[in-house]
Amino acid sequence: LQRLLEQARQAVDKGDASAAGSALSTAALIAPDNAEIATLQQRLAAAPEVQSVLERAGSAEAAGDLAQAQTLLQKAVALDPQHARAQEDLKRVSASLSNRGFNAAMSEGYAALKAGQYDSARKAFSTAAKLQPGSAEAASALKEVAAAQTAQRLTALQRQGAKEEQQEQWQKAAATYEQARKIDGGVVFAGEGFKRAQARAQLDKQLRTALDD
């Protein structure tokens, strides 16, 4: 009986309705109340449609339309959840589709990063990270975005502080350099600029006090 059932399973997976029907008919004579025979008969009834869907999925995959192939394979699995080929093909196509999406998102992210579009870059890299959870490449790319944004912000603060010093707005310059120190306490320009601007601000205050007196 088990040999006949295994023959039937293999025949159903291959789409060989004749061989599957023959094996099941013989098996039914041996054990007419066997539940697995009934299940295989249901699978056999769905086999023509499953095979048709699998063929369409194969054509879609060959044409590079992985999304359509995935949709069709999901339908095949829904028609016959025990169909080994349908399950394997769905797993493979889904993985390929995920890899394609991951690579596209990473490319988009790096293009945005190069253009200085940091929000777009972060969004793309986050999409990639969701497609492949735990990806070291996506995590590294997100760190690159954060580092680039930090560098941009520090450069802007350095320019702002220098401009405020030129205009002798010492209090404002000190506050600007303090912002930079809070972002990265190890930045040389921020530490030196803060000390310089703070000293000049105190000197100005002392001069004003002396003049007022």
mmCIF file of C-alpha atoms in Angstrom, residues 11-209:
data_model
loop_
_atom_site.group_PDB
_atom_site.id
_atom_site.type_symbol
_atom_site.label_atom_id
_atom_site.label_comp_id
_atom_site.label_asym_id
_atom_site.label_seq_id
_atom_site.Cartn_x
_atom_site.Cartn_y
_atom_site.Cartn_z
ATOM 1 C CA ALA A 11 2.934 10.917 -10.278
ATOM 2 C CA VAL A 12 0.775 13.777 -8.982
ATOM 3 C CA ASP A 13 3.864 15.968 -8.489
ATOM 4 C CA LYS A 14 4.969 15.182 -12.054
ATOM 5 C CA GLY A 15 1.489 15.805 -13.427
ATOM 6 C CA ASP A 16 1.187 12.213 -14.663
ATOM 7 C CA ALA A 17 -2.560 11.770 -14.159
ATOM 8 C CA SER A 18 -2.644 8.318 -15.740
ATOM 9 C CA ALA A 19 0.030 6.816 -13.476
ATOM 10 C CA ALA A 20 -1.417 8.522 -10.390
ATOM 11 C CA GLY A 21 -4.926 7.308 -11.189
ATOM 12 C CA SER A 22 -3.754 3.754 -11.732
ATOM 13 C CA ALA A 23 -1.811 3.636 -8.462
ATOM 14 C CA LEU A 24 -4.722 5.118 -6.509
ATOM 15 C CA SER A 25 -7.240 2.715 -8.018
ATOM 16 C CA THR A 26 -5.134 -0.240 -6.952
ATOM 17 C CA ALA A 27 -4.550 1.277 -3.520
ATOM 18 C CA ALA A 28 -8.285 1.820 -3.063
ATOM 19 C CA LEU A 29 -8.906 -1.873 -3.646
ATOM 20 C CA ILE A 30 -6.482 -2.682 -0.832
ATOM 21 C CA ALA A 31 -7.639 -0.026 1.624
ATOM 22 C CA PRO A 32 -10.824 1.699 0.450
ATOM 23 C CA ASP A 33 -11.166 3.750 3.669
ATOM 24 C CA ASN A 34 -7.588 5.031 3.719
ATOM 25 C CA ALA A 35 -7.612 8.814 4.332
ATOM 26 C CA GLU A 36 -4.421 9.426 2.372
ATOM 27 C CA ILE A 37 -5.986 7.914 -0.747
ATOM 28 C CA ALA A 38 -8.785 10.468 -0.498
ATOM 29 C CA THR A 39 -6.252 13.296 -0.114
ATOM 30 C CA LEU A 40 -4.276 12.112 -3.128
ATOM 31 C CA GLN A 41 -7.472 11.862 -5.166
ATOM 32 C CA GLN A 42 -8.217 15.495 -4.343
ATOM 33 C CA ARG A 43 -4.705 16.454 -5.381
ATOM 34 C CA LEU A 44 -5.113 14.475 -8.576
ATOM 35 C CA ALA A 45 -8.320 16.330 -9.373
ATOM 36 C CA ALA A 46 -6.473 19.653 -9.017
ATOM 37 C CA ALA A 47 -3.393 18.452 -10.912
ATOM 38 C CA PRO A 48 -4.353 19.694 -14.428
ATOM 39 C CA GLU A 49 -4.889 23.242 -13.187
ATOM 40 C CA VAL A 50 -1.762 23.096 -11.027
ATOM 41 C CA GLN A 51 0.325 21.975 -14.012
ATOM 42 C CA SER A 52 -1.128 24.754 -16.156
ATOM 43 C CA VAL A 53 -0.306 27.340 -13.516
ATOM 44 C CA LEU A 54 3.224 25.948 -13.081
ATOM 45 C CA GLU A 55 3.844 26.189 -16.824
ATOM 46 C CA ARG A 56 2.671 29.807 -16.847
ATOM 47 C CA ALA A 57 4.879 30.540 -13.869
ATOM 48 C CA GLY A 58 7.860 29.014 -15.673
ATOM 49 C CA SER A 59 7.209 31.204 -18.717
ATOM 50 C CA ALA A 60 6.926 34.307 -16.545
ATOM 51 C CA GLU A 61 10.181 33.481 -14.793
ATOM 52 C CA ALA A 62 11.957 32.854 -18.098
ATOM 53 C CA ALA A 63 10.758 36.268 -19.285
ATOM 54 C CA GLY A 64 12.179 37.870 -16.154
ATOM 55 C CA ASP A 65 8.778 38.683 -14.651
ATOM 56 C CA LEU A 66 9.511 37.303 -11.206
ATOM 57 C CA ALA A 67 6.598 39.093 -9.564
ATOM 58 C CA GLN A 68 4.118 37.398 -11.909
ATOM 59 C CA ALA A 69 5.897 34.057 -11.469
ATOM 60 C CA GLN A 70 5.628 34.408 -7.703
ATOM 61 C CA THR A 71 1.915 35.221 -7.906
ATOM 62 C CA LEU A 72 1.259 32.175 -10.091
ATOM 63 C CA LEU A 73 3.298 29.883 -7.848
ATOM 64 C CA GLN A 74 1.391 31.098 -4.820
ATOM 65 C CA LYS A 75 -1.773 30.120 -6.672
ATOM 66 C CA ALA A 76 -0.331 26.679 -7.445
ATOM 67 C CA VAL A 77 0.534 26.133 -3.787
ATOM 68 C CA ALA A 78 -2.952 27.231 -2.782
ATOM 69 C CA LEU A 79 -4.445 24.685 -5.196
ATOM 70 C CA ASP A 80 -2.186 21.925 -3.885
ATOM 71 C CA PRO A 81 -0.333 22.802 -0.649
ATOM 72 C CA GLN A 82 1.494 19.455 -0.763
ATOM 73 C CA HIS A 83 2.888 19.880 -4.262
ATOM 74 C CA ALA A 84 6.666 19.603 -3.804
ATOM 75 C CA ARG A 85 7.682 21.311 -7.049
ATOM 76 C CA ALA A 86 5.288 24.208 -6.506
ATOM 77 C CA GLN A 87 6.680 24.756 -3.016
ATOM 78 C CA GLU A 88 10.292 24.569 -4.169
ATOM 79 C CA ASP A 89 9.726 26.866 -7.140
ATOM 80 C CA LEU A 90 7.899 29.388 -4.979
ATOM 81 C CA LYS A 91 10.734 29.413 -2.454
ATOM 82 C CA ARG A 92 13.346 29.870 -5.183
ATOM 83 C CA VAL A 93 11.470 32.589 -7.088
ATOM 84 C CA SER A 94 10.616 34.451 -3.889
ATOM 85 C CA ALA A 95 14.296 34.438 -2.929
ATOM 86 C CA SER A 96 15.291 35.707 -6.387
ATOM 87 C CA LEU A 97 12.656 38.434 -6.221
ATOM 88 C CA SER A 98 13.862 39.453 -2.775
ATOM 89 C CA ASN A 99 17.473 39.582 -3.980
ATOM 90 C CA ARG A 100 16.481 41.663 -6.975
ATOM 91 C CA GLY A 101 14.573 44.084 -4.780
ATOM 92 C CA PHE A 102 17.467 44.238 -2.320
ATOM 93 C CA ASN A 103 20.008 45.028 -5.024
ATOM 94 C CA ALA A 104 17.733 47.658 -6.576
ATOM 95 C CA ALA A 105 17.157 49.315 -3.195
ATOM 96 C CA MET A 106 20.883 49.339 -2.431
ATOM 97 C CA SER A 107 21.696 50.877 -5.830
ATOM 98 C CA GLU A 108 19.018 53.499 -5.332
ATOM 99 C CA GLY A 109 20.340 54.236 -1.862
ATOM 100 C CA TYR A 110 23.935 54.714 -2.987
ATOM 101 C CA ALA A 111 22.836 56.950 -5.867
ATOM 102 C CA ALA A 112 20.891 59.109 -3.405
ATOM 103 C CA LEU A 113 23.805 59.126 -0.962
ATOM 104 C CA LYS A 114 26.187 60.280 -3.704
ATOM 105 C CA ALA A 115 23.748 63.077 -4.573
ATOM 106 C CA GLY A 116 23.525 64.150 -0.945
ATOM 107 C CA GLN A 117 19.862 63.132 -0.719
ATOM 108 C CA TYR A 118 20.187 61.577 2.712
ATOM 109 C CA ASP A 119 16.507 61.041 3.519
ATOM 110 C CA SER A 120 16.007 59.198 0.230
ATOM 111 C CA ALA A 121 19.166 57.180 0.826
ATOM 112 C CA ARG A 122 18.059 56.169 4.315
ATOM 113 C CA LYS A 123 14.630 55.154 3.015
ATOM 114 C CA ALA A 124 16.145 52.987 0.265
ATOM 115 C CA PHE A 125 18.647 51.310 2.588
ATOM 116 C CA SER A 126 15.896 50.690 5.152
ATOM 117 C CA THR A 127 13.846 48.994 2.433
ATOM 118 C CA ALA A 128 16.847 46.806 1.614
ATOM 119 C CA ALA A 129 17.254 45.933 5.295
ATOM 120 C CA LYS A 130 13.627 44.819 5.476
ATOM 121 C CA LEU A 131 14.026 42.630 2.381
ATOM 122 C CA GLN A 132 17.062 40.924 3.912
ATOM 123 C CA PRO A 133 16.865 41.170 7.708
ATOM 124 C CA GLY A 134 20.278 41.103 9.323
ATOM 125 C CA SER A 135 22.086 42.223 6.178
ATOM 126 C CA ALA A 136 25.513 43.597 7.103
ATOM 127 C CA GLU A 137 25.632 45.495 3.797
ATOM 128 C CA ALA A 138 22.388 47.364 4.491
ATOM 129 C CA ALA A 139 23.408 48.099 8.073
ATOM 130 C CA SER A 140 26.754 49.463 6.906
ATOM 131 C CA ALA A 141 25.044 51.635 4.301
ATOM 132 C CA LEU A 142 22.713 53.125 6.927
ATOM 133 C CA LYS A 143 25.774 53.980 9.035
ATOM 134 C CA GLU A 144 27.292 55.691 6.003
ATOM 135 C CA VAL A 145 24.189 57.857 5.687
ATOM 136 C CA ALA A 146 24.340 58.818 9.355
ATOM 137 C CA ALA A 147 28.055 59.636 9.078
ATOM 138 C CA ALA A 148 27.513 61.726 5.939
ATOM 139 C CA GLN A 149 24.702 63.675 7.568
ATOM 140 C CA THR A 150 26.834 64.298 10.643
ATOM 141 C CA ALA A 151 29.736 65.497 8.496
ATOM 142 C CA GLN A 152 27.421 67.796 6.554
ATOM 143 C CA ARG A 153 25.976 69.253 9.742
ATOM 144 C CA LEU A 154 29.424 69.823 11.246
ATOM 145 C CA THR A 155 30.658 71.518 8.070
ATOM 146 C CA ALA A 156 27.645 73.834 8.116
ATOM 147 C CA LEU A 157 28.246 74.705 11.768
ATOM 148 C CA GLN A 158 31.939 75.347 11.102
ATOM 149 C CA ARG A 159 31.077 77.787 8.319
ATOM 150 C CA GLN A 160 28.383 79.428 10.414
ATOM 151 C CA GLY A 161 30.751 79.840 13.375
ATOM 152 C CA ALA A 162 33.478 81.328 11.176
ATOM 153 C CA LYS A 163 31.014 83.791 9.666
ATOM 154 C CA GLU A 164 29.773 84.837 13.094
ATOM 155 C CA GLU A 165 33.368 85.354 14.249
ATOM 156 C CA GLN A 166 34.067 87.550 11.210
ATOM 157 C CA GLN A 167 31.027 89.608 12.151
ATOM 158 C CA GLU A 168 32.285 89.685 15.749
ATOM 159 C CA GLN A 169 29.093 88.010 16.981
ATOM 160 C CA TRP A 170 31.023 86.181 19.659
ATOM 161 C CA GLN A 171 28.109 84.877 21.726
ATOM 162 C CA LYS A 172 26.434 83.433 18.650
ATOM 163 C CA ALA A 173 29.713 81.925 17.485
ATOM 164 C CA ALA A 174 30.275 80.304 20.871
ATOM 165 C CA ALA A 175 26.747 78.838 20.773
ATOM 166 C CA THR A 176 27.320 77.519 17.248
ATOM 167 C CA TYR A 177 30.573 75.831 18.190
ATOM 168 C CA GLU A 178 28.902 74.386 21.271
ATOM 169 C CA GLN A 179 26.307 72.735 19.012
ATOM 170 C CA ALA A 180 29.140 71.151 17.050
ATOM 171 C CA ARG A 181 30.784 69.926 20.281
ATOM 172 C CA LYS A 182 27.539 68.256 21.318
ATOM 173 C CA ILE A 183 27.416 66.399 17.998
ATOM 174 C CA ASP A 184 31.058 65.291 18.232
ATOM 175 C CA GLY A 185 33.146 66.317 21.194
ATOM 176 C CA GLY A 186 36.333 65.299 19.423
ATOM 177 C CA VAL A 187 36.038 67.813 16.566
ATOM 178 C CA VAL A 188 39.015 70.179 16.802
ATOM 179 C CA PHE A 189 37.422 73.224 15.149
ATOM 180 C CA ALA A 190 34.502 73.096 17.562
ATOM 181 C CA GLY A 191 36.641 72.937 20.695
ATOM 182 C CA GLU A 192 39.074 75.616 19.590
ATOM 183 C CA GLY A 193 36.349 77.818 18.133
ATOM 184 C CA PHE A 194 34.291 77.631 21.307
ATOM 185 C CA LYS A 195 37.241 78.655 23.501
ATOM 186 C CA ARG A 196 38.164 81.478 21.130
ATOM 187 C CA ALA A 197 34.626 82.823 20.769
ATOM 188 C CA GLN A 198 33.849 82.488 24.466
ATOM 189 C CA ALA A 199 37.020 84.373 25.400
ATOM 190 C CA ARG A 200 36.194 87.189 22.974
ATOM 191 C CA ALA A 201 32.604 87.284 24.225
ATOM 192 C CA GLN A 202 33.833 87.680 27.806
ATOM 193 C CA LEU A 203 36.289 90.375 26.713
ATOM 194 C CA ASP A 204 33.520 92.261 24.935
ATOM 195 C CA LYS A 205 31.380 92.046 28.045
ATOM 196 C CA GLN A 206 34.196 93.402 30.171
ATOM 197 C CA LEU A 207 34.816 96.269 27.737
ATOM 198 C CA ARG A 208 31.135 97.212 27.722
ATOM 199 C CA THR A 209 31.058 97.134 31.496
#
